[in-house]
mmCIF file of C-alpha atoms in Angstrom:
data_model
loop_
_atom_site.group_PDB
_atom_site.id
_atom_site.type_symbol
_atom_site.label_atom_id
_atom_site.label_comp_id
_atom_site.label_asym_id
_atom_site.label_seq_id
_atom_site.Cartn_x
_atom_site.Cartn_y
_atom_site.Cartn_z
ATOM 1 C CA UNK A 1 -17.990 -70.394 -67.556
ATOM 2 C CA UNK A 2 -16.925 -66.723 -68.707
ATOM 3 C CA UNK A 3 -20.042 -65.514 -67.131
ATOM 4 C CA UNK A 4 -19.015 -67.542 -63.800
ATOM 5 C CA UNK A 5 -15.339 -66.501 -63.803
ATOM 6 C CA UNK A 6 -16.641 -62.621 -64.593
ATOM 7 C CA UNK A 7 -19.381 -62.658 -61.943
ATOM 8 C CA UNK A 8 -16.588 -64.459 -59.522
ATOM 9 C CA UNK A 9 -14.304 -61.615 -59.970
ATOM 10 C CA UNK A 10 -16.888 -59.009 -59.955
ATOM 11 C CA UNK A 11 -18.093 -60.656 -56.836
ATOM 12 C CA UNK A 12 -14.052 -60.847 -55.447
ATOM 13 C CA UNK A 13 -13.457 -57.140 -56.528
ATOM 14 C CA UNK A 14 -16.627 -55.200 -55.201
ATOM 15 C CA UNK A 15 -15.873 -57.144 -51.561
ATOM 16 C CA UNK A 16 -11.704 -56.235 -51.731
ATOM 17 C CA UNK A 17 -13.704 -52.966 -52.715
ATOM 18 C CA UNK A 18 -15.649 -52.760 -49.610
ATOM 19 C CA UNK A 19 -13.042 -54.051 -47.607
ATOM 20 C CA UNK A 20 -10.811 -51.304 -48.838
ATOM 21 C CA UNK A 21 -13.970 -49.300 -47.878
ATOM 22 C CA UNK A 22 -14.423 -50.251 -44.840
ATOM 23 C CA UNK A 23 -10.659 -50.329 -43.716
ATOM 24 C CA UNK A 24 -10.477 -46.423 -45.004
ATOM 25 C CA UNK A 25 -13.866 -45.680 -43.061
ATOM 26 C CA UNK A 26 -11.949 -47.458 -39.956
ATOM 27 C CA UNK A 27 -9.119 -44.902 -40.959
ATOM 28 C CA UNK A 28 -11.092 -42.081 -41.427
ATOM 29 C CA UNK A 29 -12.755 -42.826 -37.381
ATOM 30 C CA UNK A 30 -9.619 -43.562 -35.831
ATOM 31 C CA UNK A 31 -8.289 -40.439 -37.580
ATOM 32 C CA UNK A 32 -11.424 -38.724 -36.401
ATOM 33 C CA UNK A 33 -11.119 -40.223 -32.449
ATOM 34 C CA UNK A 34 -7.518 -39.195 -32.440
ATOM 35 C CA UNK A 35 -8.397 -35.620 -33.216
ATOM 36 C CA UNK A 36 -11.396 -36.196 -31.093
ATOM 37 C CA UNK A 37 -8.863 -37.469 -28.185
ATOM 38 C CA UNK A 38 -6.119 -34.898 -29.045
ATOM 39 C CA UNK A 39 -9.237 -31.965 -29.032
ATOM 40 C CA UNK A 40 -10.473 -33.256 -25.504
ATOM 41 C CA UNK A 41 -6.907 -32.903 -24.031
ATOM 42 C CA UNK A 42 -5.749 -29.759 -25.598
ATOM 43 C CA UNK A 43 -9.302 -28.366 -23.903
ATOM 44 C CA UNK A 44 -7.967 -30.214 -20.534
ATOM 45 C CA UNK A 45 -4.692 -28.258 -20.766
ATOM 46 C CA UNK A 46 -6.769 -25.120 -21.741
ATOM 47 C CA UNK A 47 -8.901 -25.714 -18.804
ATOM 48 C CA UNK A 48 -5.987 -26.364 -16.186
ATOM 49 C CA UNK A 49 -4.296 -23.287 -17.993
ATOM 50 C CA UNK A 50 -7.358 -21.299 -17.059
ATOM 51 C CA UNK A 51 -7.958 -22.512 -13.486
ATOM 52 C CA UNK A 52 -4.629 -21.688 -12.307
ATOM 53 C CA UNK A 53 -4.884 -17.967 -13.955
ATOM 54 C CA UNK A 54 -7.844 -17.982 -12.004
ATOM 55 C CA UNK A 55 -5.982 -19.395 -9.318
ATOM 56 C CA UNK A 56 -3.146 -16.605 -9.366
ATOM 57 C CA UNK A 57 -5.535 -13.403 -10.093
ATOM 58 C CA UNK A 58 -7.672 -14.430 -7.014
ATOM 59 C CA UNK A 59 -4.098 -14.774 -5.064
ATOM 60 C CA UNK A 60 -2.910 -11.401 -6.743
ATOM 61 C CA UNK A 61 -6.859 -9.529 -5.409
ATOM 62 C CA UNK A 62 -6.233 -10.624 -2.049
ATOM 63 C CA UNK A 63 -2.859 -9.606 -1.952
ATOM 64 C CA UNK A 64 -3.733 -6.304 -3.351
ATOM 65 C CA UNK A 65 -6.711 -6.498 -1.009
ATOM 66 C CA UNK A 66 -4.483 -7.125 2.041
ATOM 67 C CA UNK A 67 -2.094 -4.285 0.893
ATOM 68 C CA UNK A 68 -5.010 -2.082 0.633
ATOM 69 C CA UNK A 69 -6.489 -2.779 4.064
ATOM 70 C CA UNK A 70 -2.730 -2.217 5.523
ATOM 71 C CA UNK A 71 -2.565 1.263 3.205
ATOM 72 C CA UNK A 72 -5.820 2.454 5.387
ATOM 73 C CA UNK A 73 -4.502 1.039 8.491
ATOM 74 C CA UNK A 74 -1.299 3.038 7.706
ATOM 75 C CA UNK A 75 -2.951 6.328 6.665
ATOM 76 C CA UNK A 76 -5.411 6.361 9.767
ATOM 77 C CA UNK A 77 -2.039 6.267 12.288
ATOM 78 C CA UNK A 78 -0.862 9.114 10.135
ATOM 79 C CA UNK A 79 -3.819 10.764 10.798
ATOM 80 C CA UNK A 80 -4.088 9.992 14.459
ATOM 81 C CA UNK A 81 -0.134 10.912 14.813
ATOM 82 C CA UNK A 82 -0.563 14.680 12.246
ATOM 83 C CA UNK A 83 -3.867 15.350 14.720
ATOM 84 C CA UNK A 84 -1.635 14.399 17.760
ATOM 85 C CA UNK A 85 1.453 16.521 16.688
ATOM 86 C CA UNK A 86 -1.054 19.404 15.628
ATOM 87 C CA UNK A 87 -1.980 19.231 19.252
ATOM 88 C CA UNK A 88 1.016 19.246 20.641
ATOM 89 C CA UNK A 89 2.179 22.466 18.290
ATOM 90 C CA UNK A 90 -0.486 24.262 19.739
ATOM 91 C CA UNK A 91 -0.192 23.343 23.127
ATOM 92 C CA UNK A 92 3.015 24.243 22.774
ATOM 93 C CA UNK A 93 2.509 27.354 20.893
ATOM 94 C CA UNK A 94 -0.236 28.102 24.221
ATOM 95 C CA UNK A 95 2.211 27.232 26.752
ATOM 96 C CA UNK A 96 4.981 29.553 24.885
ATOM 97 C CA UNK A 97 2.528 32.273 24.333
ATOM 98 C CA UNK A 98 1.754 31.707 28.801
ATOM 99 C CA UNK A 99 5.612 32.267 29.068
ATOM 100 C CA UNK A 100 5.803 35.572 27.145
ATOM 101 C CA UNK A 101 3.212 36.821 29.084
ATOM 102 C CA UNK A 102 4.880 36.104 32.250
ATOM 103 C CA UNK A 103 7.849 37.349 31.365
ATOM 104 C CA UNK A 104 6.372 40.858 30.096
ATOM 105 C CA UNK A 105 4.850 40.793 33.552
ATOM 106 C CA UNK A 106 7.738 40.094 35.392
ATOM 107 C CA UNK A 107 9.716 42.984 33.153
ATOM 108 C CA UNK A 108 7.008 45.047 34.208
ATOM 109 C CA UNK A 109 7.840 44.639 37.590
ATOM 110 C CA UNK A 110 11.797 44.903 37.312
ATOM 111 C CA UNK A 111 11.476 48.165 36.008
ATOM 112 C CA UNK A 112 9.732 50.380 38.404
ATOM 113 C CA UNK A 113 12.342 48.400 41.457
ATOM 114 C CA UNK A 114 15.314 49.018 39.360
ATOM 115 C CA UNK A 115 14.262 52.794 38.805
ATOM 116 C CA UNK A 116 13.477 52.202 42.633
ATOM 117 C CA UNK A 117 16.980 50.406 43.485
ATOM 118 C CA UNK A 118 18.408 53.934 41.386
ATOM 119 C CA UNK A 119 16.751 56.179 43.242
ATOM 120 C CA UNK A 120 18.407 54.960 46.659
ATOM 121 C CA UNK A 121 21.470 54.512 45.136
ATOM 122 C CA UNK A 122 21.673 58.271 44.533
ATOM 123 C CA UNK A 123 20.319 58.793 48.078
ATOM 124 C CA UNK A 124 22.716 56.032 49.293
ATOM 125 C CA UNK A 125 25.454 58.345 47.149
ATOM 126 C CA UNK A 126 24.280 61.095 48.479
ATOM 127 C CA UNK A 127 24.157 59.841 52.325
ATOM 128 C CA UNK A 128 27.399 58.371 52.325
ATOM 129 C CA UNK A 129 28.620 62.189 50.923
ATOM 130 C CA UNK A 130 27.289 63.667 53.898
ATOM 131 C CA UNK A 131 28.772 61.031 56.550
ATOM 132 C CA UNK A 132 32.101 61.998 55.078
ATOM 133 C CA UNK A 133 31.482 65.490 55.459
ATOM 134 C CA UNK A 134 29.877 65.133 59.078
ATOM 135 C CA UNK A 135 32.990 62.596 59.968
ATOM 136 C CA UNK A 136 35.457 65.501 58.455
ATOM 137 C CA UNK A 137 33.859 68.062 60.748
ATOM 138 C CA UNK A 138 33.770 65.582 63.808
#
């Protein structure tokens, strides 16, 4: 009976044994899925994390895109308006350049009629002299 009781309790502790076992194995997976689980949504975060970085730089190139475009736009009107103004200076500078000339012209012509409008002023002088002295001997 010894041999029955030992062999009972040998049989009773090698199956609390592998129930032990098997509950700690069942620990050891459900351990394992929760760090599975936890791993799976800490990747989901990473991924969402990512996708809206992605998100934002593509927002942030076509907003530096845009702003480039509307740079160029703004330097070719500063172009157009420099060549405009630079055509305008030197239409200006032509038309200015037409008005000396005509003014040295029209100097050139004062001064031989006001060397003129002398001349018979002396003579004018000089006539007027003589009608006094022709009215004096009248």
């Amino acid at each position: 009976m010894n041999l029955n009781l030992e062999a009972y309790f040998q049989s009773i502790f090698e199956e609390r044994l592998r129930l032990n076992k098997a509950e700690q194995d069942l620990a050891d997976l459900s351990v394992s899925a929760m760090r599975l689980v936890e791993a799976r949504e800490e990747c989901t975060s990473v991924t969402r994390a990512l996708e809206a970085q992605k998100e934002e730089m593509q927002m942030q190139q076509e907003n530096l895109r845009e702003r480039d475009e509307n740079i160029k736009k703004e330097e070719e009107k500063l172009k157009k308006s420099i060549l405009k103004y630079n055509t305008f200076l030197q239409e200006n500078y032509a038309r200015r350049l037409r008005a000396i000339k005509k003014a040295e012209a029209a100097r050139a012509q004062i001064r031989p009629k006001e060397v003129e409008i002398q001349k018979l002023k002396a003579e004018n002088d000089t006539l007027l002299a003589r009608k006094e002295l022709l009215e004096d001997r009248v």
